[in-house]
């Protein structure tokens, strides 16, 4: 059975003190619950070790928002997968549309990052999704299929089985304009079909596919009720513990 997951992506928000405070708040809120899903927070590199020290790793997973496409060496300013793993983090977001758009991350680069993450026992949360123009011109299925094929289809079935996917339509990110639950379901079912074609039905059925893009407590329940939506990757609404918990509670 595939996992249900609610993961926060803090993006470039919070100072260290604010971030540790937020992590403590989330941790405390979780301690008072038996969540019906896995819960993960993905935080800035600078916060990882400090956040790892204040959370209960059995109840709350920790991830980075990116990692380098090299292991070590003269890559000033970069943070490698082994460095991320050494903080206690277990996850890493890769292929977020903001990284693709603003930092030129291509499928070739992402393929390398995914391999390095897996070699270092980090679970990639791999993001895919179309921009508005592609939604409007009808190419969105082909765009998402190509993103998956180009970066991920060199993996063995065993390694593919370690991934979490996140469908994040770019037009829904930070815009307040959520995909409808039917739009999300339609794409998630399509993605599962693409995986099944390559790796077989079992791998496809076991793959958690999260929805991201203006997901909040008020719309999470309807999204999560769809059979192929296995949870959410949450930006803005992960920056306050109460809002984030509202989404975690949507699984109850
Ligand atoms: P918002 O929830 O702020 O739309 O962001 C979604 C996202 O990009 C998560 O990775």
PDB file of C-alpha atoms and ligand atoms in Angstrom:
ATOM      1  CA  UNK A   1       0.000   0.000   0.000  1.00  0.00           C
ATOM      2  CA  UNK A   2       1.398   3.379  -0.922  1.00  0.00           C
ATOM      3  CA  UNK A   3       2.004   5.965   1.756  1.00  0.00           C
ATOM      4  CA  UNK A   4      -0.122   9.011   2.410  1.00  0.00           C
ATOM      5  CA  UNK A   5       2.157  12.003   2.907  1.00  0.00           C
ATOM      6  CA  UNK A   6       1.863  15.671   3.759  1.00  0.00           C
ATOM      7  CA  UNK A   7       5.145  17.492   3.166  1.00  0.00           C
ATOM      8  CA  UNK A   8       5.929  21.156   3.745  1.00  0.00           C
ATOM      9  CA  UNK A   9       8.245  23.134   1.489  1.00  0.00           C
ATOM     10  CA  UNK A  10       9.301  26.224   3.367  1.00  0.00           C
ATOM     11  CA  UNK A  11      11.132  27.620   0.315  1.00  0.00           C
ATOM     12  CA  UNK A  12      13.320  30.653   1.138  1.00  0.00           C
ATOM     13  CA  UNK A  13      11.433  31.651   4.271  1.00  0.00           C
ATOM     14  CA  UNK A  14      12.252  32.013   7.971  1.00  0.00           C
ATOM     15  CA  UNK A  15      15.430  32.990   9.768  1.00  0.00           C
ATOM     16  CA  UNK A  16      17.111  30.209  11.719  1.00  0.00           C
ATOM     17  CA  UNK A  17      15.360  31.201  14.950  1.00  0.00           C
ATOM     18  CA  UNK A  18      11.989  31.439  13.228  1.00  0.00           C
ATOM     19  CA  UNK A  19      12.519  28.119  11.479  1.00  0.00           C
ATOM     20  CA  UNK A  20      13.488  26.276  14.645  1.00  0.00           C
ATOM     21  CA  UNK A  21      10.431  27.808  16.326  1.00  0.00           C
ATOM     22  CA  UNK A  22       8.155  26.660  13.510  1.00  0.00           C
ATOM     23  CA  UNK A  23       9.653  23.159  13.571  1.00  0.00           C
ATOM     24  CA  UNK A  24       9.077  22.977  17.321  1.00  0.00           C
ATOM     25  CA  UNK A  25       5.464  24.084  16.844  1.00  0.00           C
ATOM     26  CA  UNK A  26       4.862  21.431  14.183  1.00  0.00           C
ATOM     27  CA  UNK A  27       6.569  18.808  16.321  1.00  0.00           C
ATOM     28  CA  UNK A  28       4.461  19.705  19.333  1.00  0.00           C
ATOM     29  CA  UNK A  29       1.238  19.673  17.341  1.00  0.00           C
ATOM     30  CA  UNK A  30       2.133  16.240  15.985  1.00  0.00           C
ATOM     31  CA  UNK A  31       2.969  14.902  19.442  1.00  0.00           C
ATOM     32  CA  UNK A  32      -0.640  15.607  20.402  1.00  0.00           C
ATOM     33  CA  UNK A  33      -2.004  13.628  17.426  1.00  0.00           C
ATOM     34  CA  UNK A  34      -1.902  10.279  15.728  1.00  0.00           C
ATOM     35  CA  UNK A  35      -1.712  11.474  12.160  1.00  0.00           C
ATOM     36  CA  UNK A  36      -3.157   9.310   9.447  1.00  0.00           C
ATOM     37  CA  UNK A  37      -0.247  10.098   7.121  1.00  0.00           C
ATOM     38  CA  UNK A  38       3.510  10.616   7.091  1.00  0.00           C
ATOM     39  CA  UNK A  39       4.471  14.223   7.793  1.00  0.00           C
ATOM     40  CA  UNK A  40       7.648  15.846   6.463  1.00  0.00           C
ATOM     41  CA  UNK A  41       9.072  19.357   6.552  1.00  0.00           C
ATOM     42  CA  UNK A  42      11.587  20.478   3.926  1.00  0.00           C
ATOM     43  CA  UNK A  43      13.587  23.434   5.163  1.00  0.00           C
ATOM     44  CA  UNK A  44      16.482  25.677   4.072  1.00  0.00           C
ATOM     45  CA  UNK A  45      19.960  24.085   4.237  1.00  0.00           C
ATOM     46  CA  UNK A  46      20.992  26.469   7.012  1.00  0.00           C
ATOM     47  CA  UNK A  47      18.229  25.112   9.252  1.00  0.00           C
ATOM     48  CA  UNK A  48      18.588  21.364   8.756  1.00  0.00           C
ATOM     49  CA  UNK A  49      20.891  20.401  11.626  1.00  0.00           C
ATOM     50  CA  UNK A  50      19.174  22.678  14.140  1.00  0.00           C
ATOM     51  CA  UNK A  51      15.719  21.463  13.134  1.00  0.00           C
ATOM     52  CA  UNK A  52      16.877  17.834  13.292  1.00  0.00           C
ATOM     53  CA  UNK A  53      17.878  18.450  16.899  1.00  0.00           C
ATOM     54  CA  UNK A  54      14.424  19.639  18.029  1.00  0.00           C
ATOM     55  CA  UNK A  55      12.038  17.249  16.265  1.00  0.00           C
ATOM     56  CA  UNK A  56      10.997  13.672  16.946  1.00  0.00           C
ATOM     57  CA  UNK A  57      12.269  11.936  13.841  1.00  0.00           C
ATOM     58  CA  UNK A  58       9.837   9.069  14.381  1.00  0.00           C
ATOM     59  CA  UNK A  59       6.859  11.366  13.887  1.00  0.00           C
ATOM     60  CA  UNK A  60       8.211  14.106  11.660  1.00  0.00           C
ATOM     61  CA  UNK A  61      10.457  13.616   8.638  1.00  0.00           C
ATOM     62  CA  UNK A  62      13.006  16.214   7.619  1.00  0.00           C
ATOM     63  CA  UNK A  63      14.161  17.159   4.151  1.00  0.00           C
ATOM     64  CA  UNK A  64      16.180  19.652   2.161  1.00  0.00           C
ATOM     65  CA  UNK A  65      14.777  21.659  -0.737  1.00  0.00           C
ATOM     66  CA  UNK A  66      17.567  20.829  -3.174  1.00  0.00           C
ATOM     67  CA  UNK A  67      21.005  19.258  -3.383  1.00  0.00           C
ATOM     68  CA  UNK A  68      23.994  19.657  -5.664  1.00  0.00           C
ATOM     69  CA  UNK A  69      24.703  17.609  -8.761  1.00  0.00           C
ATOM     70  CA  UNK A  70      28.187  16.798  -7.473  1.00  0.00           C
ATOM     71  CA  UNK A  71      29.372  14.908  -4.396  1.00  0.00           C
ATOM     72  CA  UNK A  72      32.112  17.270  -3.232  1.00  0.00           C
ATOM     73  CA  UNK A  73      34.811  19.635  -4.376  1.00  0.00           C
ATOM     74  CA  UNK A  74      35.225  23.090  -5.859  1.00  0.00           C
ATOM     75  CA  UNK A  75      31.560  24.047  -6.265  1.00  0.00           C
ATOM     76  CA  UNK A  76      31.364  27.199  -4.169  1.00  0.00           C
ATOM     77  CA  UNK A  77      28.003  27.713  -2.519  1.00  0.00           C
ATOM     78  CA  UNK A  78      26.626  24.259  -3.286  1.00  0.00           C
ATOM     79  CA  UNK A  79      25.411  21.673  -0.752  1.00  0.00           C
ATOM     80  CA  UNK A  80      25.785  17.998  -1.634  1.00  0.00           C
ATOM     81  CA  UNK A  81      23.527  15.021  -0.960  1.00  0.00           C
ATOM     82  CA  UNK A  82      25.992  13.518   1.566  1.00  0.00           C
ATOM     83  CA  UNK A  83      26.077  16.860   3.390  1.00  0.00           C
ATOM     84  CA  UNK A  84      22.280  16.929   3.540  1.00  0.00           C
ATOM     85  CA  UNK A  85      22.194  13.335   4.785  1.00  0.00           C
ATOM     86  CA  UNK A  86      24.811  14.123   7.434  1.00  0.00           C
ATOM     87  CA  UNK A  87      22.399  16.581   9.105  1.00  0.00           C
ATOM     88  CA  UNK A  88      19.887  13.824   9.796  1.00  0.00           C
ATOM     89  CA  UNK A  89      17.594  14.697   6.891  1.00  0.00           C
ATOM     90  CA  UNK A  90      15.943  11.827   5.074  1.00  0.00           C
ATOM     91  CA  UNK A  91      14.295  13.598   2.132  1.00  0.00           C
ATOM     92  CA  UNK A  92      15.175  16.079  -0.576  1.00  0.00           C
ATOM     93  CA  UNK A  93      12.899  17.988  -2.940  1.00  0.00           C
ATOM     94  CA  UNK A  94      14.263  17.813  -6.494  1.00  0.00           C
ATOM     95  CA  UNK A  95      13.029  19.363  -9.713  1.00  0.00           C
ATOM     96  CA  UNK A  96      10.849  22.000  -8.127  1.00  0.00           C
ATOM     97  CA  UNK A  97       9.538  24.334 -10.836  1.00  0.00           C
ATOM     98  CA  UNK A  98      11.240  27.290  -9.155  1.00  0.00           C
ATOM     99  CA  UNK A  99      14.596  25.514  -9.521  1.00  0.00           C
ATOM    100  CA  UNK A 100      13.817  24.603 -13.131  1.00  0.00           C
ATOM    101  CA  UNK A 101      12.652  28.139 -13.938  1.00  0.00           C
ATOM    102  CA  UNK A 102      15.076  30.377 -12.034  1.00  0.00           C
ATOM    103  CA  UNK A 103      18.188  28.189 -11.775  1.00  0.00           C
ATOM    104  CA  UNK A 104      18.150  26.430 -15.104  1.00  0.00           C
ATOM    105  CA  UNK A 105      17.749  22.895 -13.806  1.00  0.00           C
ATOM    106  CA  UNK A 106      17.361  20.532 -16.736  1.00  0.00           C
ATOM    107  CA  UNK A 107      16.301  16.915 -16.800  1.00  0.00           C
ATOM    108  CA  UNK A 108      19.973  15.938 -17.289  1.00  0.00           C
ATOM    109  CA  UNK A 109      20.988  17.781 -14.112  1.00  0.00           C
ATOM    110  CA  UNK A 110      18.023  16.352 -12.231  1.00  0.00           C
ATOM    111  CA  UNK A 111      18.881  12.834 -13.286  1.00  0.00           C
ATOM    112  CA  UNK A 112      22.282  13.262 -11.612  1.00  0.00           C
ATOM    113  CA  UNK A 113      20.744  14.789  -8.492  1.00  0.00           C
ATOM    114  CA  UNK A 114      18.238  11.954  -8.151  1.00  0.00           C
ATOM    115  CA  UNK A 115      21.023   9.383  -8.391  1.00  0.00           C
ATOM    116  CA  UNK A 116      23.136  11.190  -5.786  1.00  0.00           C
ATOM    117  CA  UNK A 117      20.160  11.514  -3.447  1.00  0.00           C
ATOM    118  CA  UNK A 118      19.407   7.793  -3.709  1.00  0.00           C
ATOM    119  CA  UNK A 119      23.076   6.840  -3.235  1.00  0.00           C
ATOM    120  CA  UNK A 120      22.979   8.795   0.026  1.00  0.00           C
ATOM    121  CA  UNK A 121      19.752   7.234   1.236  1.00  0.00           C
ATOM    122  CA  UNK A 122      17.730  10.392   0.759  1.00  0.00           C
ATOM    123  CA  UNK A 123      14.182   9.999  -0.520  1.00  0.00           C
ATOM    124  CA  UNK A 124      13.688  12.358  -3.454  1.00  0.00           C
ATOM    125  CA  UNK A 125      10.400  14.232  -3.610  1.00  0.00           C
ATOM    126  CA  UNK A 126      10.514  14.754  -7.342  1.00  0.00           C
ATOM    127  CA  UNK A 127       8.389  17.590  -8.746  1.00  0.00           C
ATOM    128  CA  UNK A 128       6.778  17.742 -12.157  1.00  0.00           C
ATOM    129  CA  UNK A 129       4.168  20.035 -13.624  1.00  0.00           C
ATOM    130  CA  UNK A 130       3.209  22.209 -16.546  1.00  0.00           C
ATOM    131  CA  UNK A 131       3.102  26.000 -16.898  1.00  0.00           C
ATOM    132  CA  UNK A 132      -0.137  27.847 -17.674  1.00  0.00           C
ATOM    133  CA  UNK A 133       0.541  28.081 -21.400  1.00  0.00           C
ATOM    134  CA  UNK A 134       0.936  24.295 -21.585  1.00  0.00           C
ATOM    135  CA  UNK A 135      -2.278  23.783 -19.613  1.00  0.00           C
ATOM    136  CA  UNK A 136      -4.065  26.081 -22.050  1.00  0.00           C
ATOM    137  CA  UNK A 137      -2.602  24.666 -25.273  1.00  0.00           C
ATOM    138  CA  UNK A 138      -3.369  21.098 -24.170  1.00  0.00           C
ATOM    139  CA  UNK A 139       0.252  19.866 -24.122  1.00  0.00           C
ATOM    140  CA  UNK A 140       0.292  19.318 -20.349  1.00  0.00           C
ATOM    141  CA  UNK A 141       0.101  15.531 -20.406  1.00  0.00           C
ATOM    142  CA  UNK A 142       3.029  15.317 -22.837  1.00  0.00           C
ATOM    143  CA  UNK A 143       5.042  17.847 -20.814  1.00  0.00           C
ATOM    144  CA  UNK A 144       4.652  15.931 -17.572  1.00  0.00           C
ATOM    145  CA  UNK A 145       5.309  12.592 -19.253  1.00  0.00           C
ATOM    146  CA  UNK A 146       8.545  13.959 -20.754  1.00  0.00           C
ATOM    147  CA  UNK A 147       9.673  15.343 -17.370  1.00  0.00           C
ATOM    148  CA  UNK A 148       9.247  11.886 -15.840  1.00  0.00           C
ATOM    149  CA  UNK A 149      10.821   9.971 -18.727  1.00  0.00           C
ATOM    150  CA  UNK A 150      13.833  12.250 -19.112  1.00  0.00           C
ATOM    151  CA  UNK A 151      14.897  12.436 -15.486  1.00  0.00           C
ATOM    152  CA  UNK A 152      13.679   9.164 -13.994  1.00  0.00           C
ATOM    153  CA  UNK A 153      13.302   6.378 -16.517  1.00  0.00           C
ATOM    154  CA  UNK A 154      16.945   5.321 -16.389  1.00  0.00           C
ATOM    155  CA  UNK A 155      16.328   4.160 -12.812  1.00  0.00           C
ATOM    156  CA  UNK A 156      15.875   0.501 -11.982  1.00  0.00           C
ATOM    157  CA  UNK A 157      12.407  -0.476 -10.798  1.00  0.00           C
ATOM    158  CA  UNK A 158      13.847  -0.875  -7.310  1.00  0.00           C
ATOM    159  CA  UNK A 159      15.230   2.661  -7.260  1.00  0.00           C
ATOM    160  CA  UNK A 160      12.124   4.137  -8.878  1.00  0.00           C
ATOM    161  CA  UNK A 161      10.165   2.559  -6.050  1.00  0.00           C
ATOM    162  CA  UNK A 162      12.049   4.750  -3.566  1.00  0.00           C
ATOM    163  CA  UNK A 163      10.779   8.016  -5.066  1.00  0.00           C
ATOM    164  CA  UNK A 164       7.916  10.251  -4.049  1.00  0.00           C
ATOM    165  CA  UNK A 165       6.442  12.261  -6.920  1.00  0.00           C
ATOM    166  CA  UNK A 166       4.758  15.629  -6.591  1.00  0.00           C
ATOM    167  CA  UNK A 167       2.531  17.005  -9.341  1.00  0.00           C
ATOM    168  CA  UNK A 168       2.679  20.766  -9.052  1.00  0.00           C
ATOM    169  CA  UNK A 169       0.993  22.674 -11.863  1.00  0.00           C
ATOM    170  CA  UNK A 170       3.085  25.854 -12.013  1.00  0.00           C
ATOM    171  CA  UNK A 171      -0.004  27.999 -12.545  1.00  0.00           C
ATOM    172  CA  UNK A 172      -1.306  26.856  -9.164  1.00  0.00           C
ATOM    173  CA  UNK A 173       1.848  27.550  -7.131  1.00  0.00           C
ATOM    174  CA  UNK A 174       1.531  30.523  -4.827  1.00  0.00           C
ATOM    175  CA  UNK A 175      -1.341  31.899  -6.902  1.00  0.00           C
ATOM    176  CA  UNK A 176      -4.282  30.850  -4.758  1.00  0.00           C
ATOM    177  CA  UNK A 177      -5.587  29.116  -7.892  1.00  0.00           C
ATOM    178  CA  UNK A 178      -5.670  25.418  -6.959  1.00  0.00           C
ATOM    179  CA  UNK A 179      -6.163  22.756  -9.577  1.00  0.00           C
ATOM    180  CA  UNK A 180      -9.625  21.323  -9.108  1.00  0.00           C
ATOM    181  CA  UNK A 181      -9.712  17.926  -7.463  1.00  0.00           C
ATOM    182  CA  UNK A 182     -10.811  16.486 -10.828  1.00  0.00           C
ATOM    183  CA  UNK A 183      -7.865  18.104 -12.627  1.00  0.00           C
ATOM    184  CA  UNK A 184      -5.494  16.723 -10.014  1.00  0.00           C
ATOM    185  CA  UNK A 185      -7.032  13.239 -10.190  1.00  0.00           C
ATOM    186  CA  UNK A 186      -6.904  13.235 -13.984  1.00  0.00           C
ATOM    187  CA  UNK A 187      -3.183  14.062 -14.005  1.00  0.00           C
ATOM    188  CA  UNK A 188      -2.282  11.757 -11.117  1.00  0.00           C
ATOM    189  CA  UNK A 189      -4.032   8.834 -12.822  1.00  0.00           C
ATOM    190  CA  UNK A 190      -2.193   9.699 -16.035  1.00  0.00           C
ATOM    191  CA  UNK A 191       1.160   9.772 -14.186  1.00  0.00           C
ATOM    192  CA  UNK A 192       0.418   6.406 -12.596  1.00  0.00           C
ATOM    193  CA  UNK A 193      -0.338   5.040 -16.054  1.00  0.00           C
ATOM    194  CA  UNK A 194       2.989   6.347 -17.386  1.00  0.00           C
ATOM    195  CA  UNK A 195       4.790   4.608 -14.509  1.00  0.00           C
ATOM    196  CA  UNK A 196       2.827   1.385 -15.027  1.00  0.00           C
ATOM    197  CA  UNK A 197       3.768   1.295 -18.713  1.00  0.00           C
ATOM    198  CA  UNK A 198       7.456   1.441 -17.845  1.00  0.00           C
ATOM    199  CA  UNK A 199       7.748  -0.375 -14.510  1.00  0.00           C
ATOM    200  CA  UNK A 200       4.532  -2.370 -14.249  1.00  0.00           C
ATOM    201  CA  UNK A 201       1.362  -2.037 -12.255  1.00  0.00           C
ATOM    202  CA  UNK A 202       2.812  -2.904  -8.855  1.00  0.00           C
ATOM    203  CA  UNK A 203       5.482  -0.176  -8.909  1.00  0.00           C
ATOM    204  CA  UNK A 204       2.873   2.310 -10.147  1.00  0.00           C
ATOM    205  CA  UNK A 205       0.375   1.368  -7.463  1.00  0.00           C
ATOM    206  CA  UNK A 206       2.989   1.711  -4.726  1.00  0.00           C
ATOM    207  CA  UNK A 207       4.214   5.155  -5.809  1.00  0.00           C
ATOM    208  CA  UNK A 208       2.994   8.068  -3.692  1.00  0.00           C
ATOM    209  CA  UNK A 209       1.999  10.998  -5.884  1.00  0.00           C
ATOM    210  CA  UNK A 210       1.464  14.264  -4.007  1.00  0.00           C
ATOM    211  CA  UNK A 211      -0.401  17.321  -5.257  1.00  0.00           C
ATOM    212  CA  UNK A 212       1.121  20.775  -4.791  1.00  0.00           C
ATOM    213  CA  UNK A 213      -0.139  24.244  -5.640  1.00  0.00           C
ATOM    214  CA  UNK A 214      -2.201  26.425  -3.312  1.00  0.00           C
ATOM    215  CA  UNK A 215      -3.177  23.388  -1.260  1.00  0.00           C
ATOM    216  CA  UNK A 216      -4.613  24.425   2.094  1.00  0.00           C
ATOM    217  CA  UNK A 217      -6.793  23.064   4.869  1.00  0.00           C
ATOM    218  CA  UNK A 218      -9.974  24.201   3.106  1.00  0.00           C
ATOM    219  CA  UNK A 219      -9.310  22.277  -0.124  1.00  0.00           C
ATOM    220  CA  UNK A 220      -7.081  19.421   1.060  1.00  0.00           C
ATOM    221  CA  UNK A 221      -9.893  17.052   2.008  1.00  0.00           C
ATOM    222  CA  UNK A 222     -11.468  17.131  -1.439  1.00  0.00           C
ATOM    223  CA  UNK A 223      -8.080  16.706  -3.141  1.00  0.00           C
ATOM    224  CA  UNK A 224      -7.027  13.839  -0.864  1.00  0.00           C
ATOM    225  CA  UNK A 225     -10.356  12.094  -1.396  1.00  0.00           C
ATOM    226  CA  UNK A 226      -9.349  11.408  -4.994  1.00  0.00           C
ATOM    227  CA  UNK A 227      -8.054   7.866  -5.463  1.00  0.00           C
ATOM    228  CA  UNK A 228      -4.715   8.797  -7.059  1.00  0.00           C
ATOM    229  CA  UNK A 229      -3.891  11.795  -4.838  1.00  0.00           C
ATOM    230  CA  UNK A 230      -1.701  10.499  -2.019  1.00  0.00           C
ATOM    231  CA  UNK A 231      -1.126  13.744  -0.179  1.00  0.00           C
ATOM    232  CA  UNK A 232       0.238  17.226  -0.652  1.00  0.00           C
ATOM    233  CA  UNK A 233       3.425  19.236  -1.055  1.00  0.00           C
ATOM    234  CA  UNK A 234       2.615  22.443   0.728  1.00  0.00           C
ATOM    235  CA  UNK A 235       4.274  25.835   0.304  1.00  0.00           C
ATOM    236  CA  UNK A 236       2.620  28.871   1.889  1.00  0.00           C
ATOM    237  CA  UNK A 237       0.351  26.904   4.197  1.00  0.00           C
ATOM    238  CA  UNK A 238       3.326  25.057   5.717  1.00  0.00           C
ATOM    239  CA  UNK A 239       4.672  28.270   7.256  1.00  0.00           C
ATOM    240  CA  UNK A 240       2.265  28.263  10.204  1.00  0.00           C
ATOM    241  CA  UNK A 241       1.884  25.101  12.286  1.00  0.00           C
ATOM    242  CA  UNK A 242      -1.896  25.442  12.633  1.00  0.00           C
ATOM    243  CA  UNK A 243      -2.411  25.801   8.871  1.00  0.00           C
ATOM    244  CA  UNK A 244      -0.110  22.884   8.158  1.00  0.00           C
ATOM    245  CA  UNK A 245      -1.839  20.697  10.752  1.00  0.00           C
ATOM    246  CA  UNK A 246      -5.179  21.544   9.157  1.00  0.00           C
ATOM    247  CA  UNK A 247      -3.872  19.811   6.020  1.00  0.00           C
ATOM    248  CA  UNK A 248      -2.445  16.847   7.978  1.00  0.00           C
ATOM    249  CA  UNK A 249      -5.858  16.487   9.647  1.00  0.00           C
ATOM    250  CA  UNK A 250      -7.549  16.367   6.247  1.00  0.00           C
ATOM    251  CA  UNK A 251      -6.476  12.707   6.134  1.00  0.00           C
ATOM    252  CA  UNK A 252      -8.571  11.904   9.206  1.00  0.00           C
TER     253      UNK A 252
HETATM  254  P1  LIG B   1       2.042  26.935  -2.474  1.00  0.00           P
HETATM  255  O1  LIG B   1       1.416  25.909  -1.561  1.00  0.00           O
HETATM  256  O2  LIG B   1       2.512  28.154  -1.772  1.00  0.00           O
HETATM  257  O3  LIG B   1       1.203  27.204  -3.687  1.00  0.00           O
HETATM  258  O4  LIG B   1       3.391  26.237  -3.028  1.00  0.00           O
HETATM  259  C1  LIG B   1       3.351  24.956  -3.522  1.00  0.00           C
HETATM  260  C2  LIG B   1       4.731  24.486  -3.753  1.00  0.00           C
HETATM  261  O5  LIG B   1       5.435  24.995  -4.614  1.00  0.00           O
HETATM  262  C3  LIG B   1       5.243  23.416  -2.897  1.00  0.00           C
HETATM  263  O6  LIG B   1       6.446  22.912  -3.360  1.00  0.00           O
END
